[in-house]
Short mmCIF file of C-alpha atoms and ligand atoms in Angstrom, two decimals:
data_model
loop_
_atom_site.label_atom_id
_atom_site.label_comp_id
_atom_site.label_asym_id
_atom_site.label_seq_id
_atom_site.Cartn_x
_atom_site.Cartn_y
_atom_site.Cartn_z
CA MET A 46 -14.85 29.23 15.43
CA LYS A 47 -14.03 26.35 13.00
CA PHE A 48 -13.62 23.21 13.45
CA PHE A 49 -11.26 20.77 11.54
CA VAL A 50 -10.79 17.01 12.00
CA ASP A 51 -7.19 16.01 12.40
CA THR A 52 -7.28 12.65 10.56
CA ALA A 53 -6.11 10.95 7.15
CA ASN A 54 -8.83 8.32 8.32
CA LEU A 55 -11.60 8.46 5.51
CA GLU A 56 -14.27 6.60 8.00
CA GLN A 57 -13.58 9.19 10.80
CA ILE A 58 -13.56 11.88 7.82
CA LYS A 59 -16.60 11.01 6.97
CA GLU A 60 -18.24 10.73 10.49
CA ALA A 61 -16.93 13.99 11.35
CA HIS A 62 -18.83 15.46 7.73
CA ASN A 63 -22.06 13.74 8.61
CA LEU A 64 -22.46 15.81 11.78
CA GLY A 65 -23.12 18.60 9.67
CA ILE A 66 -20.27 20.99 11.41
CA LEU A 67 -17.03 20.45 9.85
CA ASP A 68 -15.57 22.92 8.15
CA GLY A 69 -12.12 21.07 6.82
CA VAL A 70 -9.27 18.18 7.67
CA THR A 71 -5.83 18.61 8.46
CA THR A 72 -3.41 15.66 7.95
CA ASN A 73 0.58 15.38 8.67
CA PRO A 74 3.33 12.66 7.21
CA SER A 75 2.58 10.37 10.66
CA LEU A 76 -1.18 10.54 10.21
CA MET A 77 -1.59 9.24 6.21
CA ALA A 78 1.48 6.78 7.59
CA LYS A 79 -0.87 5.32 10.00
CA GLU A 80 -3.70 4.98 7.12
CA GLY A 81 -0.89 2.76 5.36
CA ILE A 82 -0.57 5.13 2.47
CA LYS A 83 2.69 4.36 0.86
CA GLY A 84 3.62 6.04 -2.49
CA GLN A 85 3.40 9.53 -3.88
CA GLU A 86 0.47 8.24 -6.11
CA ALA A 87 -1.30 7.07 -3.34
CA VAL A 88 -1.09 9.97 -1.56
CA ILE A 89 -2.39 12.34 -4.15
CA GLU A 90 -5.21 9.84 -4.54
CA HIS A 91 -5.81 9.87 -0.84
CA TYR A 92 -5.77 14.04 -0.78
CA LYS A 93 -8.28 13.40 -3.49
CA LYS A 94 -10.19 11.02 -1.83
CA ILE A 95 -10.58 13.63 1.25
CA CYS A 96 -11.45 17.07 -0.59
CA ASP A 97 -14.59 14.67 -2.28
CA ILE A 98 -15.83 14.07 1.12
CA VAL A 99 -14.99 17.47 2.54
CA ASP A 100 -16.21 20.34 1.13
CA GLY A 101 -13.75 22.69 3.16
CA ASP A 102 -10.07 23.18 3.29
CA VAL A 103 -8.02 20.07 3.59
CA SER A 104 -4.38 20.82 4.92
CA ALA A 105 -1.92 18.50 2.75
CA GLU A 106 1.81 18.76 4.07
CA VAL A 107 4.64 19.14 2.05
CA ILE A 108 8.02 16.88 3.38
CA SER A 109 10.76 18.68 1.67
CA THR A 110 12.94 21.26 3.35
CA ASP A 111 14.36 23.13 1.16
CA PHE A 112 13.18 25.82 -0.53
CA GLU A 113 12.87 24.64 -4.32
CA GLY A 114 11.55 21.60 -3.25
CA ILE A 115 9.06 22.99 -1.23
CA VAL A 116 7.71 25.28 -4.07
CA LYS A 117 8.21 22.02 -6.25
CA GLU A 118 6.05 19.98 -3.90
CA GLY A 119 3.62 22.81 -2.43
CA GLU A 120 2.39 23.70 -6.41
CA ALA A 121 1.55 19.88 -6.92
CA LEU A 122 -0.33 19.81 -3.90
CA ALA A 123 -2.16 22.84 -4.65
CA ALA A 124 -3.01 22.31 -7.64
CA LEU A 125 -5.22 18.99 -7.40
CA HIS A 126 -7.92 20.69 -6.05
CA PRO A 127 -9.24 23.97 -4.93
CA ASN A 128 -9.72 23.59 -1.13
CA ILE A 129 -6.17 22.20 -0.85
CA VAL A 130 -3.83 24.27 2.02
CA VAL A 131 -0.40 23.72 1.49
CA LYS A 132 0.93 22.53 5.12
CA VAL A 133 4.54 24.32 5.28
CA PRO A 134 6.88 23.74 8.12
CA MET A 135 8.08 26.56 10.50
CA ILE A 136 12.10 26.57 9.23
CA LYS A 137 13.82 29.39 7.35
CA GLU A 138 13.13 27.58 3.88
CA GLY A 139 9.72 27.31 5.21
CA ILE A 140 8.96 30.58 5.41
CA LYS A 141 10.63 31.99 2.28
CA ALA A 142 8.38 29.44 0.68
CA ILE A 143 4.77 30.70 2.42
CA LYS A 144 6.10 34.87 1.32
CA HIS A 145 6.31 32.79 -2.19
CA PHE A 146 3.02 30.64 -1.91
CA SER A 147 1.40 33.86 -0.32
CA ASN A 148 2.43 36.19 -3.52
CA LYS A 149 1.33 33.73 -6.36
CA GLY A 150 -2.17 33.44 -4.30
CA ILE A 151 -1.64 29.67 -3.37
CA ARG A 152 -2.79 29.26 0.88
CA THR A 153 -0.85 28.00 3.24
CA ASN A 154 -0.82 26.51 6.72
CA CYS A 155 2.49 26.61 8.80
CA THR A 156 3.02 23.95 10.90
CA LEU A 157 5.08 22.88 13.62
CA VAL A 158 4.88 26.15 16.00
CA PHE A 159 5.91 26.36 19.43
CA SER A 160 6.50 30.48 19.86
CA ALA A 161 4.92 33.65 19.43
CA GLY A 162 7.76 34.70 17.76
CA GLN A 163 7.20 32.08 15.25
CA ALA A 164 3.90 33.11 14.64
CA ILE A 165 5.04 36.30 14.19
CA LEU A 166 7.44 35.00 11.23
CA ALA A 167 4.52 33.09 9.89
CA ALA A 168 2.00 35.94 9.29
CA LYS A 169 4.64 38.42 8.37
CA ALA A 170 4.96 36.14 5.50
CA GLY A 171 1.64 35.76 4.63
CA ALA A 172 0.43 32.46 5.90
CA THR A 173 -3.19 31.75 5.72
CA TYR A 174 -2.85 29.34 8.89
CA LEU A 175 -0.66 29.23 11.85
CA SER A 176 -0.86 25.96 13.90
CA PRO A 177 0.56 25.76 17.04
CA PHE A 178 0.64 22.88 18.79
CA ILE A 179 -0.82 22.85 21.85
CA GLY A 180 -1.17 19.22 23.46
CA ARG A 181 2.59 19.39 22.65
CA VAL A 182 3.71 22.57 24.74
CA ASP A 183 1.32 21.15 27.70
CA ASP A 184 3.46 17.65 27.15
CA ILE A 185 6.86 19.31 28.37
CA SER A 186 4.94 21.22 31.23
CA TRP A 187 4.48 24.85 29.47
CA ASP A 188 0.90 25.92 28.74
CA GLY A 189 -0.53 25.55 25.18
CA VAL A 190 -3.54 27.61 25.67
CA ASP A 191 -1.32 30.33 27.04
CA LEU A 192 0.58 30.14 23.62
CA ILE A 193 -2.56 30.59 21.75
CA ASP A 194 -4.02 33.53 24.14
CA GLN A 195 -0.45 35.33 23.34
CA ILE A 196 -0.83 34.99 19.64
CA VAL A 197 -4.45 35.88 19.23
CA HIS A 198 -3.27 39.12 21.37
CA ILE A 199 -0.78 39.54 19.07
CA TYR A 200 -2.47 39.25 15.56
CA ALA A 201 -5.40 41.39 16.75
CA THR A 202 -3.07 43.98 17.98
CA TYR A 203 -0.95 44.31 14.26
CA GLY A 204 -4.35 43.49 12.46
CA PHE A 205 -2.30 39.58 10.74
CA LYS A 206 -4.98 38.65 8.53
CA THR A 207 -3.46 35.11 9.70
CA GLU A 208 -5.78 32.24 11.25
CA VAL A 209 -4.62 30.74 14.34
CA LEU A 210 -5.70 26.99 14.25
CA ALA A 211 -5.28 25.16 17.63
CA ALA A 212 -3.95 21.86 16.85
CA SER A 213 -2.25 18.88 18.85
CA ILE A 214 -5.61 18.93 20.46
CA ARG A 215 -5.84 16.04 22.71
CA ASN A 216 -8.98 16.65 24.91
CA PRO A 217 -12.77 18.72 24.42
CA LEU A 218 -11.09 20.99 27.03
CA HIS A 219 -8.62 22.02 24.88
CA ILE A 220 -11.28 22.97 22.29
CA ILE A 221 -12.96 25.45 25.00
CA LYS A 222 -10.37 26.64 26.01
CA CYS A 223 -9.20 27.33 22.57
CA ALA A 224 -12.73 28.86 22.16
CA GLU A 225 -12.36 31.21 25.16
CA VAL A 226 -8.73 32.64 24.00
CA GLY A 227 -9.95 33.09 20.53
CA ALA A 228 -8.99 30.49 18.22
CA ASP A 229 -10.25 30.94 14.81
CA VAL A 230 -9.71 27.48 14.14
CA VAL A 231 -9.55 24.06 16.16
CA THR A 232 -8.34 20.81 14.74
CA ALA A 233 -8.90 18.07 16.81
CA PRO A 234 -9.47 14.29 16.77
CA LEU A 235 -12.81 12.94 16.13
CA SER A 236 -13.04 11.86 20.06
CA ALA A 237 -12.43 15.33 21.47
CA ILE A 238 -14.70 16.57 19.46
CA THR A 239 -17.44 14.18 19.61
CA ALA A 240 -16.45 14.09 23.30
CA LEU A 241 -18.26 17.86 23.40
CA LEU A 242 -21.79 15.89 22.83
CA LYS A 243 -21.39 14.44 26.65
CA HIS A 244 -23.14 15.87 29.64
CA PRO A 245 -24.35 12.62 32.29
CA LEU A 246 -27.54 15.24 33.00
CA THR A 247 -28.08 15.00 29.31
CA ASP A 248 -28.50 11.24 29.62
CA ILE A 249 -30.21 11.12 32.97
CA GLY A 250 -32.91 14.04 31.15
CA LEU A 251 -33.19 12.36 28.21
CA ALA A 252 -33.81 8.87 30.28
CA LYS A 253 -36.46 10.96 31.88
CA PHE A 254 -38.46 12.34 29.32
CA LEU A 255 -38.14 8.92 27.55
CA ALA A 256 -39.35 6.95 30.72
CA ASP A 257 -42.43 9.15 30.75
CA ALA A 258 -42.91 9.85 27.21
CA LYS A 259 -44.17 6.13 27.43
CA LYS A 260 -46.75 6.84 29.84
CA PHE A 261 -48.67 8.95 27.59
CA ALA A 262 -47.52 6.95 23.87
C1 E4P B 60 -1.67 19.12 12.91
O1 E4P B 60 -2.30 19.99 12.44
C2 E4P B 60 -1.23 18.43 13.39
O2 E4P B 60 -0.13 17.80 12.57
C3 E4P B 60 -1.77 17.30 14.99
O3 E4P B 60 -2.52 18.46 15.33
C4 E4P B 60 -0.34 17.45 15.77
O4 E4P B 60 -0.82 16.59 16.68
P1 E4P B 60 -0.36 15.26 17.65
O5 E4P B 60 0.75 16.23 18.63
O6 E4P B 60 -1.06 15.01 18.54
O7 E4P B 60 0.54 14.85 16.75
#
């Protein structure tokens, strides 16, 4: 399973990269706005900085919602760096654009996915990645991990090449549950990734080993 970090914060991206287990980064307009990035030039520069840190896929989201606009924006983003993956919303114009990008060899991440039906359409259009938002599904009292399970099963049944990228991860258990049902990728906040490190028995065991080591130091 690939690990992406879900942030536009350069310090957090560096920290995740330094762990040695990072395969990529996902961003979205909300995450970019959180970093105080303003203006198209600043956005472009920020994506370049992320690509300089991480040798892996970096999702950059379009903000147009019409076919021509998505294509123009997506082609410009893809030209920035070979690792850029164009993030396209799950709307009718987005599906058309994903098909267009797929024909041109431009990689895509279909975002804002909340159903198996949407997942089938994105795979048919040739999306490289599919981002079901499991935390937001949980927020409305449905089961986000069940959605991942359903999509993984459908894709395996038909041999779709689209990778299931579990997004909107809120905690370490989401990561573990997504691994259990066979998500290809998880994109998570750094806090959820580092929370995987934690276990009280590890801390207790290490404290005992270090105390005993002093006896023969
Ligand atoms: C990633 O691709 C998504 O944009 C992100 O995971 C959404 O997460 P949120 O529901 O916590 O905003």
